[in-house]
């Protein structure tokens, strides 16, 4: 898993997390050729500069083609139809499950539950595991950098079970303050819920350390990999996390498909939240028994077309190599950070580049994040502005909103420069002298 | 490109943003209301001083993007001297026209924040007035047709 080896004290110049191949400018151009959406003008004549991949990634042609292939050639419900199409679709879907298992190094495809996305995966564990098994006196350890999707469900589970939420403090550079772990992680802690990589500061959390610490006190650890899975290698057996979740749409795949991975014994502990077709073993008028995993947690018709799309997306990422992707994005991050820091009034929220992924959240003095995003959009540069579903973190920042540029391996150094120039132009517009209305 | 940039953030909007009309608190407002856009954190508090059926003064306090804050300033300037009756009939389209800039769907929420606060104020004034009349007539509270 993309993991910072020593989060508290590693120097800013520590060994990069990634060590293999490097993409040339020609490679990147070839890659961009795989993404039809990137080649367009917006607002008439502005070439699109897409810097919002942390919200959702763009899709390569092979993924789009796969969805068309499904609907044109073998669209059919899975696990049911005793016919050629049904068999083919089932093979595609179960093949995709195998690919997911390989992608995150799970021991078995049976540990891969298809969900609608990260949010549903978190909720499955929050409501089907935490709310059922925890009680007064038990604690769930979270922190204030979490996306609402990895916070609100735990709040709900705590309320339902009587358990208490604890917040591990953050450092001034927006990392987890692991020096205070002993104080917050105790025998009362039953679950640690943590993001692999912040969707705002880009902070890469020390999962190795956290997993060991959680297991030392007998707690389980849930990793929200919505961001981290797209930006570096994931290995669920090192560190051996108990649960891990991510979404297909942030990894070049379609929307509506997500993953919940769990250790076999951990998944067994989840009560099914939804009853229906496919999740049963036997149904009588009096009651039902559940199917084996993962079917037990997959009631109803699965998003089977999306699973096929996700399988192809993971193939695409694996062919490129997650380490190569991580390295490429790190280069863009370092370039963007050093360039943006030359613009007066720009404040970037996050740790040094070596400890984060390719996300730059910032404020610009005198220009509200929404105005900035709007002015950038009109120059073709797509970023996101707001609290990015992290209101507690922005409360800590002391600002209501930040502007976030997020990079993927299909972005270029030229696009980083376009971002910087567009910000400079926005600042200029807000600073230019004006006639006063005389009020 | 520059034309398009200037179109949205023209002097009119930026001037209202930087030198707003009636930014601050009224000593004794007749009514006041606050609302925010939860997605972006824009916030506007509108304070009206009514003189009978007319708005004598309108002030606002807020924080957020240029569009939301300029919108509040422009609205305050617009409503002073107007009758409550006239404002009751004011439509969102009129507010957008007052801003004089084309807004995308997502930015209309910013441009219409102060207007939404105004509408809530007028609605609650009507409600309390209706409740008062009901009390005077010693009748059970009735929803007036609107």
Coordinates of C-alpha atoms in Angstrom, one line a residue:
Chain A
X1 CA 0.0 0.0 0.0
X2 CA 1.2 3.5 -0.7
X3 CA 2.6 4.2 2.6
X4 CA 4.9 6.7 4.1
X5 CA 7.4 4.7 6.1
X6 CA 7.9 7.2 8.9
X7 CA 5.2 9.7 8.9
X8 CA 6.2 11.7 11.9
X9 CA 9.8 12.4 11.2
X10 CA 10.8 11.5 7.6
X11 CA 12.7 14.3 5.9
X12 CA 11.0 16.1 3.0
X13 CA 13.5 14.5 0.7
X14 CA 12.9 10.9 1.7
X15 CA 13.1 8.2 -0.8
X16 CA 10.1 8.4 -3.2
X17 CA 7.4 5.8 -2.6
X18 CA 7.8 4.7 -6.2
X19 CA 10.8 3.2 -7.9
X20 CA 10.2 1.8 -11.3
X21 CA 9.7 3.2 -14.9
X22 CA 9.3 6.8 -15.8
X23 CA 7.0 8.2 -18.6
X24 CA 8.5 10.3 -21.3
X25 CA 6.6 13.3 -22.8
X26 CA 5.8 11.1 -25.8
X27 CA 4.5 8.4 -23.5
X28 CA 2.1 10.8 -21.9
X29 CA 1.0 12.1 -25.3
X30 CA 0.3 8.5 -26.3
X31 CA -1.6 7.9 -23.1
X32 CA -3.6 11.1 -23.6
X33 CA -4.6 9.7 -27.0
X34 CA -6.4 6.9 -25.1
X35 CA -8.7 9.4 -23.4
X36 CA -11.2 10.9 -25.9
X37 CA -12.7 13.4 -23.4
X38 CA -9.4 15.3 -23.0
X39 CA -9.3 16.5 -26.5
X40 CA -11.9 19.2 -26.6
X41 CA -12.5 22.9 -26.2
X42 CA -14.7 24.3 -23.5
X43 CA -16.4 27.7 -23.4
X44 CA -15.9 27.9 -27.2
X45 CA -12.1 28.1 -27.7
X46 CA -10.4 27.1 -24.5
X47 CA -8.6 23.7 -24.6
X48 CA -9.7 21.6 -21.7
X49 CA -7.2 21.2 -18.8
X50 CA -8.8 18.6 -16.6
X51 CA -7.4 18.9 -13.0
X52 CA -10.3 17.3 -11.1
X53 CA -9.3 13.6 -11.2
X54 CA -9.6 13.3 -7.4
X55 CA -13.3 13.9 -7.9
X56 CA -13.5 11.4 -10.8
X57 CA -11.0 10.2 -13.3
X58 CA -11.5 10.3 -17.0
X59 CA -12.0 7.0 -18.9
X60 CA -9.8 5.5 -21.6
X61 CA -11.3 4.3 -24.8
X62 CA -11.0 0.6 -23.8
X63 CA -13.3 1.1 -20.8
X64 CA -15.9 3.0 -22.9
X65 CA -15.6 0.3 -25.6
X66 CA -16.1 -2.4 -23.0
X67 CA -19.4 -1.0 -21.8
X68 CA -20.6 -0.8 -25.5
X69 CA -19.4 -4.4 -26.0
X70 CA -21.5 -5.5 -23.0
X71 CA -24.6 -3.8 -24.1
X72 CA -24.2 -4.8 -27.8
X73 CA -23.1 -8.4 -27.3
X74 CA -23.9 -10.1 -24.1
X75 CA -26.0 -7.9 -21.8
X76 CA -27.8 -10.4 -19.6
X77 CA -28.4 -10.9 -15.9
X78 CA -25.7 -12.7 -14.0
X79 CA -25.8 -15.9 -12.1
X80 CA -29.3 -16.7 -13.3
X81 CA -29.8 -17.1 -17.1
X82 CA -29.0 -20.6 -18.2
X83 CA -28.1 -19.3 -21.7
X84 CA -25.1 -18.2 -23.7
X85 CA -25.5 -14.5 -22.9
X86 CA -26.0 -15.1 -19.1
X87 CA -23.0 -17.4 -19.0
X88 CA -20.8 -14.9 -20.8
X89 CA -21.8 -12.0 -18.6
X90 CA -21.3 -14.0 -15.4
X91 CA -17.8 -15.0 -16.6
X92 CA -17.0 -11.3 -17.3
X93 CA -18.2 -10.2 -13.9
X94 CA -16.5 -13.0 -11.9
X95 CA -13.3 -12.3 -14.1
X96 CA -13.5 -8.7 -13.0
X97 CA -13.7 -9.8 -9.4
X98 CA -10.5 -11.8 -9.9
X99 CA -8.8 -8.8 -11.4
X100 CA -9.8 -6.7 -8.4
X101 CA -8.4 -9.3 -6.1
X102 CA -5.1 -9.3 -8.0
X103 CA -5.0 -5.5 -8.2
X104 CA -5.0 -5.2 -4.4
X105 CA -3.3 -8.5 -3.7
X106 CA -6.2 -10.1 -1.9
X107 CA -5.8 -13.8 -1.1
X108 CA -9.1 -14.7 -2.7
X109 CA -11.7 -13.2 -5.0
X110 CA -14.3 -14.2 -2.4
X111 CA -13.0 -11.4 -0.3
X112 CA -14.1 -8.8 -2.9
X113 CA -17.6 -7.5 -2.4
X114 CA -19.1 -5.4 -5.3
X115 CA -20.9 -2.3 -4.0
X116 CA -22.1 0.9 -5.6
X117 CA -19.0 2.8 -4.5
X118 CA -16.8 3.7 -1.5
X119 CA -19.7 5.3 0.3
X120 CA -21.7 2.2 0.2
X121 CA -18.7 0.1 1.2
X122 CA -18.2 2.2 4.3
X123 CA -21.8 2.1 5.2
X124 CA -21.9 -1.7 4.9
X125 CA -19.2 -1.9 7.5
X126 CA -20.6 0.9 9.7
X127 CA -24.1 -0.4 9.8
X128 CA -23.6 -4.1 9.2
X129 CA -20.5 -4.5 11.5
X130 CA -19.9 -1.5 13.9
X131 CA -23.5 -0.7 14.7
X132 CA -24.2 -4.4 15.3
X133 CA -21.2 -5.4 17.3
X134 CA -20.1 -2.3 19.3
X135 CA -21.7 -1.0 22.4
X136 CA -21.3 1.6 25.2
X137 CA -17.6 1.8 26.3
X138 CA -16.3 0.8 22.8
X139 CA -14.5 3.4 20.7
X140 CA -14.1 4.1 17.0
X141 CA -10.9 6.1 16.2
X142 CA -11.3 8.5 13.3
X143 CA -9.7 11.9 12.6
X144 CA -10.6 15.3 11.1
X145 CA -9.0 14.8 7.7
X146 CA -11.6 12.2 6.7
X147 CA -14.0 12.6 3.8
X148 CA -17.6 12.8 5.1
X149 CA -18.0 9.3 3.6
X150 CA -15.5 7.9 6.1
X151 CA -16.9 10.0 9.0
X152 CA -20.7 10.3 8.9
X153 CA -21.3 6.5 8.7
X154 CA -19.2 6.1 11.8
X155 CA -21.1 8.8 13.6
X156 CA -24.3 7.0 12.7
X157 CA -22.9 3.6 13.9
X158 CA -21.7 5.2 17.1
X159 CA -25.1 6.7 17.7
X160 CA -26.9 3.4 17.0
X161 CA -24.5 1.3 19.2
X162 CA -23.7 3.7 22.0
X163 CA -20.0 3.6 21.1
X164 CA -17.9 6.7 21.2
X165 CA -16.0 8.4 18.3
X166 CA -12.5 9.6 19.1
X167 CA -10.5 11.9 16.9
X168 CA -6.8 11.4 16.5
X169 CA -5.4 15.0 16.3
X170 CA -3.7 16.4 13.2
X171 CA -0.3 18.1 13.0
X172 CA 0.2 21.6 11.8
X173 CA 1.3 20.2 8.4
X174 CA -2.1 18.3 8.2
X175 CA -0.8 14.8 9.0
X176 CA -2.0 12.4 11.6
X177 CA -0.3 13.1 14.9
X178 CA 0.8 9.5 15.5
X179 CA 2.9 10.7 18.4
X180 CA -0.4 10.8 20.3
X181 CA -1.6 7.4 19.1
X182 CA -1.0 5.7 22.5
X183 CA -3.3 8.2 24.1
X184 CA -6.1 7.7 21.6
X185 CA -5.8 4.0 20.7
X186 CA -6.5 1.8 23.6
X187 CA -8.1 -1.5 24.5
X188 CA -11.5 0.3 24.3
X189 CA -10.8 1.0 20.6
X190 CA -12.6 -1.6 18.4
X191 CA -12.1 0.1 15.0
X192 CA -9.7 2.5 13.4
X193 CA -11.2 4.2 10.3
X194 CA -8.6 6.1 8.2
X195 CA -8.1 7.3 4.7
X196 CA -5.1 6.0 2.7
X197 CA -4.7 9.4 1.2
X198 CA -6.6 12.7 2.0
X199 CA -8.8 14.0 -0.8
X200 CA -7.9 17.6 0.3
X201 CA -4.3 17.8 1.6
X202 CA -3.1 14.7 -0.3
X203 CA -1.6 13.4 2.9
X204 CA -0.6 9.8 2.6
X205 CA -1.2 8.1 6.0
X206 CA 1.2 5.6 7.7
X207 CA -1.0 2.6 7.3
X208 CA 1.7 0.2 8.3
X209 CA 2.1 1.8 11.6
X210 CA -1.6 2.3 12.1
X211 CA -2.5 -1.3 11.3
X212 CA 0.1 -2.6 13.6
X213 CA -1.0 -0.3 16.4
X214 CA -4.7 -1.2 15.8
X215 CA -4.0 -4.9 15.9
X216 CA -1.9 -4.6 19.0
X217 CA -4.9 -3.4 20.9
X218 CA -7.3 -5.9 19.2
X219 CA -9.0 -3.3 17.0
X220 CA -9.8 -3.7 13.4
X221 CA -8.7 -1.2 10.8
X222 CA -10.8 0.1 7.9
X223 CA -9.0 1.9 5.1
X224 CA -10.8 4.3 2.8
X225 CA -8.7 3.9 -0.4
X226 CA -10.9 6.0 -2.6
X227 CA -7.9 8.3 -3.4
X228 CA -4.9 6.1 -2.6
X229 CA -6.0 3.2 -4.8
X230 CA -5.8 5.4 -7.9
X231 CA -2.4 6.8 -7.2
X232 CA -0.1 4.0 -6.1
X233 CA 0.1 0.3 -5.5
X234 CA -2.3 -1.3 -3.0
X235 CA -1.5 -4.4 -1.1
X236 CA -4.1 -5.5 1.4
X237 CA -1.8 -8.1 2.9
X238 CA 1.0 -5.6 3.6
X239 CA 0.0 -4.1 5.9
X240 CA -2.8 -6.6 6.6
X241 CA -5.8 -4.3 6.9
X242 CA -9.1 -5.7 7.9
X243 CA -11.3 -3.7 5.5
X244 CA -10.5 -1.6 2.5
X245 CA -12.9 0.3 0.1
X246 CA -12.6 2.2 -3.1
X247 CA -14.7 3.3 -6.1
X248 CA -14.4 2.3 -9.7
X249 CA -14.9 5.8 -11.1
X250 CA -11.8 7.2 -9.6
X251 CA -9.7 4.4 -11.2
X252 CA -10.7 5.0 -14.8
X253 CA -13.8 2.8 -14.4
X254 CA -17.5 3.5 -14.7
X255 CA -19.6 5.0 -12.0
X256 CA -21.9 2.9 -9.8
X257 CA -19.3 0.2 -9.0
X258 CA -17.2 0.1 -5.8
X259 CA -15.3 -2.5 -3.8
X260 CA -15.3 -3.6 -0.2
X261 CA -12.4 -5.9 0.6
X262 CA -12.3 -7.6 3.9
X263 CA -10.3 -10.3 5.6
X264 CA -12.3 -13.5 5.5
X265 CA -13.2 -13.5 9.2
X266 CA -13.9 -9.8 9.2
X267 CA -16.3 -10.0 6.3
X268 CA -18.0 -13.0 8.0
X269 CA -18.8 -10.6 10.9
X270 CA -20.8 -8.2 8.7
X271 CA -24.6 -8.6 9.0
X272 CA -26.3 -8.2 5.6
X273 CA -28.0 -4.8 5.4
X274 CA -30.1 -5.6 2.4
X275 CA -32.2 -8.7 1.8
X276 CA -33.2 -9.8 -1.7
X277 CA -32.3 -11.9 -4.6
X278 CA -28.8 -13.6 -4.8
X279 CA -27.9 -13.1 -1.2
X280 CA -29.9 -16.1 0.1
X281 CA -29.2 -19.8 0.5
X282 CA -32.8 -20.9 1.2
X283 CA -36.0 -18.9 1.7
X284 CA -39.1 -20.2 3.4
X285 CA -42.2 -18.3 4.4
X286 CA -40.9 -18.3 7.9
X287 CA -37.4 -17.1 7.2
X288 CA -34.2 -17.3 5.2
X289 CA -30.6 -18.4 5.4
X290 CA -27.8 -16.5 3.8
X291 CA -25.6 -17.4 0.9
X292 CA -21.8 -17.6 1.3
X293 CA -19.6 -14.5 0.8
X294 CA -19.5 -12.4 -1.2
X295 CA -23.1 -13.0 -2.4
X296 CA -24.5 -12.5 1.1
X297 CA -23.6 -8.8 0.9
X298 CA -24.6 -8.3 -2.8
X299 CA -28.4 -8.4 -2.7
X300 CA -30.2 -7.8 -6.0
X301 CA -28.8 -7.5 -9.5
X302 CA -25.2 -6.4 -9.4
X303 CA -24.0 -3.6 -11.6
X304 CA -22.6 -6.2 -13.9
X305 CA -21.8 -4.0 -16.9
X306 CA -19.8 -1.7 -14.6
X307 CA -17.9 -4.6 -13.2
X308 CA -16.7 -5.5 -16.7
X309 CA -15.7 -1.9 -17.3
X310 CA -13.8 -1.8 -14.0
X311 CA -11.9 -5.0 -14.9
X312 CA -10.7 -3.4 -18.1
X313 CA -9.8 -0.2 -16.3
X314 CA -7.7 -2.2 -13.8
X315 CA -6.0 -3.9 -16.7
X316 CA -5.1 -0.5 -18.2
X317 CA -3.7 0.7 -14.9
X318 CA -1.7 -2.5 -14.3
X319 CA -0.2 -2.4 -17.8
X320 CA 1.0 1.1 -17.1
X321 CA 2.1 0.1 -13.6
X322 CA 0.9 1.7 -10.5
X323 CA 4.4 2.6 -9.5
X324 CA 5.0 4.3 -12.8
X325 CA 1.7 6.2 -12.3
X326 CA 2.7 7.2 -8.8
X327 CA 6.1 8.5 -10.0
X328 CA 4.6 10.4 -12.8
X329 CA 2.0 12.1 -10.6
X330 CA 4.7 12.9 -8.0
X331 CA 6.7 14.7 -10.7
X332 CA 3.6 16.8 -11.6
X333 CA 2.9 17.5 -7.9
X334 CA 6.4 18.8 -7.3
X335 CA 6.2 20.9 -10.4
X336 CA 2.8 22.3 -9.4
X337 CA 3.8 23.0 -5.8
X338 CA 7.0 24.9 -6.7
X339 CA 5.3 26.9 -9.4
X340 CA 2.2 27.8 -7.4
X341 CA 4.3 28.8 -4.5
X342 CA 5.8 31.6 -6.7
X343 CA 2.3 33.3 -6.9
X344 CA 1.9 35.8 -4.1
X345 CA -1.0 35.1 -1.9
X346 CA -1.2 31.4 -2.6
X347 CA -1.4 29.2 0.5
X348 CA -1.3 25.4 0.0
X349 CA -2.8 23.1 2.7
X350 CA -0.8 19.9 3.2
X351 CA 2.4 18.3 4.1
X352 CA 5.6 18.4 1.9
X353 CA 5.3 16.7 -1.5
X354 CA 7.2 13.6 -0.4
X355 CA 4.4 12.8 2.1
X356 CA 1.4 13.4 -0.1
X357 CA -0.3 12.5 -3.4
X358 CA -0.9 14.7 -6.4
X359 CA -3.5 17.0 -4.9
X360 CA -3.0 20.7 -4.3
X361 CA -5.7 22.4 -2.2
X362 CA -5.1 26.1 -1.8
X363 CA -6.5 29.5 -1.0
X364 CA -5.5 32.7 -2.9
X365 CA -5.6 35.9 -0.9
X366 CA -8.4 38.2 -2.0
X367 CA -10.0 35.6 -4.4
X368 CA -12.7 33.3 -2.9
X369 CA -12.2 29.7 -4.0
X370 CA -15.5 29.7 -5.9
X371 CA -14.6 32.8 -7.8
X372 CA -11.2 31.3 -8.6
X373 CA -12.7 28.1 -9.9
X374 CA -15.1 30.0 -12.0
X375 CA -12.3 32.3 -13.5
X376 CA -10.2 29.2 -14.2
X377 CA -13.1 27.3 -15.8
X378 CA -13.5 30.2 -18.2
X379 CA -9.9 29.7 -19.2
X380 CA -10.5 26.0 -19.7
X381 CA -9.0 24.8 -16.4
X382 CA -11.3 22.5 -14.5
X383 CA -10.6 22.4 -10.8
X384 CA -12.9 22.0 -7.8
X385 CA -13.8 24.5 -5.1
X386 CA -15.6 24.1 -1.8
X387 CA -15.1 22.0 1.3
X388 CA -14.6 18.8 -0.7
X389 CA -16.8 16.9 1.7
X390 CA -14.5 17.6 4.6
X391 CA -16.2 20.3 6.7
X392 CA -14.3 19.5 9.9
X393 CA -11.0 19.8 8.1
X394 CA -11.9 23.2 6.6
X395 CA -13.1 24.3 10.1
X396 CA -9.5 23.5 11.2
X397 CA -8.1 25.3 8.2
X398 CA -10.2 28.3 9.2
X399 CA -11.6 28.8 5.8
X400 CA -15.0 27.8 4.4
X401 CA -13.6 26.7 1.0
X402 CA -10.4 25.8 -0.8
X403 CA -9.6 25.5 -4.5
X404 CA -8.4 22.0 -5.4
X405 CA -6.3 21.0 -8.4
X406 CA -5.8 17.2 -8.6
X407 CA -3.5 15.5 -11.1
X408 CA -3.5 12.2 -12.8
X409 CA -0.9 10.5 -14.9
X410 CA -2.6 11.8 -18.1
X411 CA -1.8 15.4 -17.1
X412 CA 1.2 17.3 -18.4
X413 CA 3.7 19.9 -17.2
X414 CA 2.2 22.3 -19.7
X415 CA -1.1 21.9 -18.0
X416 CA 0.5 22.7 -14.7
X417 CA 1.8 26.0 -16.3
X418 CA -1.7 26.7 -17.7
X419 CA -3.1 26.3 -14.2
X420 CA -0.6 28.7 -12.7
X421 CA -1.1 31.3 -15.5
X422 CA -4.8 31.1 -15.1
X423 CA -4.5 31.7 -11.3
X424 CA -2.3 34.7 -12.0
X425 CA -4.9 36.0 -14.4
X426 CA -7.6 35.6 -11.8
X427 CA -5.6 37.5 -9.2
X428 CA -4.9 40.3 -11.7
X429 CA -8.7 40.7 -12.4
X430 CA -9.5 41.0 -8.7
X431 CA -6.6 43.4 -8.2
X432 CA -7.1 45.7 -11.2
X433 CA -8.0 49.3 -10.3
X434 CA -11.7 50.2 -10.6
X435 CA -13.8 53.3 -10.7
X436 CA -15.7 53.5 -7.4
X437 CA -19.5 53.8 -7.4
X438 CA -19.0 56.4 -4.7
X439 CA -20.8 54.6 -1.9
Chain B
X1 CA -10.9 34.8 -23.4
X2 CA -10.3 38.1 -21.6
X3 CA -13.7 39.3 -22.8
X4 CA -15.3 36.4 -21.2
X5 CA -13.4 36.8 -18.0
X6 CA -14.3 40.4 -17.8
X7 CA -17.9 39.6 -18.6
X8 CA -18.4 37.8 -15.3
X9 CA -16.1 39.7 -13.0
X10 CA -16.8 43.1 -14.4
X11 CA -16.3 46.3 -12.5
X12 CA -19.9 46.4 -11.4
X13 CA -19.7 43.0 -9.5
X14 CA -16.2 43.6 -8.2
X15 CA -16.9 47.1 -7.1
X16 CA -20.0 45.9 -5.1
X17 CA -17.8 43.1 -3.7
X18 CA -15.0 45.5 -2.5
X19 CA -17.1 48.5 -1.6
X20 CA -20.4 47.0 -0.7
X21 CA -23.6 49.1 -0.1
X22 CA -24.8 48.9 3.5
X23 CA -22.5 46.3 4.7
X24 CA -23.0 46.1 8.5
X25 CA -25.6 45.7 11.2
X26 CA -28.7 47.8 11.7
X27 CA -29.2 49.1 15.3
X28 CA -32.9 48.0 15.4
X29 CA -33.8 45.9 12.5
X30 CA -37.5 45.0 12.1
X31 CA -36.5 41.6 10.9
X32 CA -33.3 39.7 10.2
X33 CA -32.5 36.3 8.7
X34 CA -29.4 34.3 7.8
X35 CA -28.8 31.6 5.2
X36 CA -25.9 29.9 3.6
X37 CA -24.9 27.7 0.7
X38 CA -23.8 24.5 2.5
X39 CA -21.7 23.4 -0.5
X40 CA -19.5 26.5 -0.7
X41 CA -20.0 28.1 2.7
X42 CA -21.3 31.4 1.3
X43 CA -23.3 33.2 4.1
X44 CA -25.5 36.2 4.1
X45 CA -27.5 37.9 6.9
X46 CA -30.1 40.4 5.7
X47 CA -31.5 43.0 8.0
X48 CA -34.5 45.1 7.1
X49 CA -36.0 48.2 8.8
X50 CA -39.6 48.5 7.7
X51 CA -41.6 51.6 7.9
X52 CA -45.2 50.5 7.5
X53 CA -45.3 48.7 4.2
X54 CA -42.1 50.1 2.9
X55 CA -38.4 49.0 3.3
X56 CA -36.7 52.0 4.9
X57 CA -33.2 50.5 5.2
X58 CA -31.6 47.2 4.1
X59 CA -28.2 46.1 5.4
X60 CA -26.3 42.9 5.2
X61 CA -23.4 41.0 6.8
X62 CA -21.8 38.0 5.0
X63 CA -18.8 36.2 3.8
X64 CA -18.2 34.2 0.7
X65 CA -17.5 34.6 -3.0
X66 CA -17.7 37.8 -5.0
X67 CA -20.9 36.9 -6.6
X68 CA -22.8 36.1 -3.4
X69 CA -21.5 39.2 -1.6
X70 CA -22.0 41.6 -4.5
X71 CA -25.4 40.1 -4.9
X72 CA -26.3 41.0 -1.3
X73 CA -25.0 44.5 -1.8
X74 CA -26.9 45.0 -5.0
X75 CA -30.1 43.6 -3.5
X76 CA -29.8 46.0 -0.5
X77 CA -29.5 48.9 -2.8
X78 CA -32.4 47.7 -4.9
X79 CA -35.0 47.0 -2.1
X80 CA -34.7 50.3 -0.2
X81 CA -37.8 52.4 -0.8
X82 CA -39.7 49.5 -2.3
X83 CA -43.0 48.3 -0.8
X84 CA -43.1 44.8 0.8
X85 CA -45.9 44.1 -1.7
X86 CA -43.6 44.8 -4.6
X87 CA -40.9 42.6 -3.1
X88 CA -43.4 39.8 -2.5
X89 CA -43.8 39.7 -6.2
X90 CA -40.1 39.9 -7.1
X91 CA -38.9 36.9 -9.1
X92 CA -35.5 35.2 -9.2
X93 CA -35.2 36.4 -12.8
X94 CA -35.3 40.0 -11.7
X95 CA -32.5 39.3 -9.2
X96 CA -30.3 37.7 -11.8
X97 CA -31.0 40.6 -14.1
X98 CA -29.9 43.0 -11.4
X99 CA -26.5 41.3 -11.3
X100 CA -26.0 42.1 -15.0
X101 CA -23.7 39.1 -15.6
X102 CA -24.5 35.7 -17.0
X103 CA -24.2 33.0 -14.4
X104 CA -23.9 29.3 -14.9
X105 CA -26.4 27.1 -13.1
X106 CA -24.0 26.3 -10.3
X107 CA -23.1 30.0 -9.7
X108 CA -26.8 31.1 -9.7
X109 CA -26.9 29.6 -6.2
X110 CA -24.3 32.2 -5.2
X111 CA -26.1 35.1 -7.0
X112 CA -29.5 34.2 -5.5
X113 CA -28.4 33.6 -1.9
X114 CA -29.4 37.1 -0.7
X115 CA -32.6 37.0 -2.7
X116 CA -33.5 33.7 -1.0
X117 CA -32.9 35.3 2.4
X118 CA -35.1 38.3 1.4
X119 CA -37.9 35.9 0.3
X120 CA -37.6 34.0 3.6
X121 CA -37.8 37.3 5.5
X122 CA -40.9 38.4 3.7
X123 CA -42.5 35.0 4.1
X124 CA -41.9 35.0 7.9
X125 CA -43.2 38.6 8.1
X126 CA -46.4 37.4 6.4
X127 CA -46.6 34.4 8.7
X128 CA -46.2 36.4 11.9
X129 CA -48.7 39.0 10.6
X130 CA -51.2 36.3 9.9
X131 CA -50.6 34.8 13.3
X132 CA -51.1 38.2 14.9
X133 CA -54.4 38.7 13.1
X134 CA -55.6 35.2 14.1
X135 CA -54.8 35.9 17.7
X136 CA -56.7 39.2 17.6
X137 CA -59.7 37.5 16.1
X138 CA -59.3 34.7 18.8
X139 CA -59.6 32.2 16.0
X140 CA -57.5 29.1 15.6
X141 CA -54.5 29.5 13.4
X142 CA -55.4 29.2 9.8
X143 CA -53.1 29.0 6.8
X144 CA -53.9 31.9 4.6
X145 CA -54.3 31.1 0.9
X146 CA -51.4 32.6 -1.0

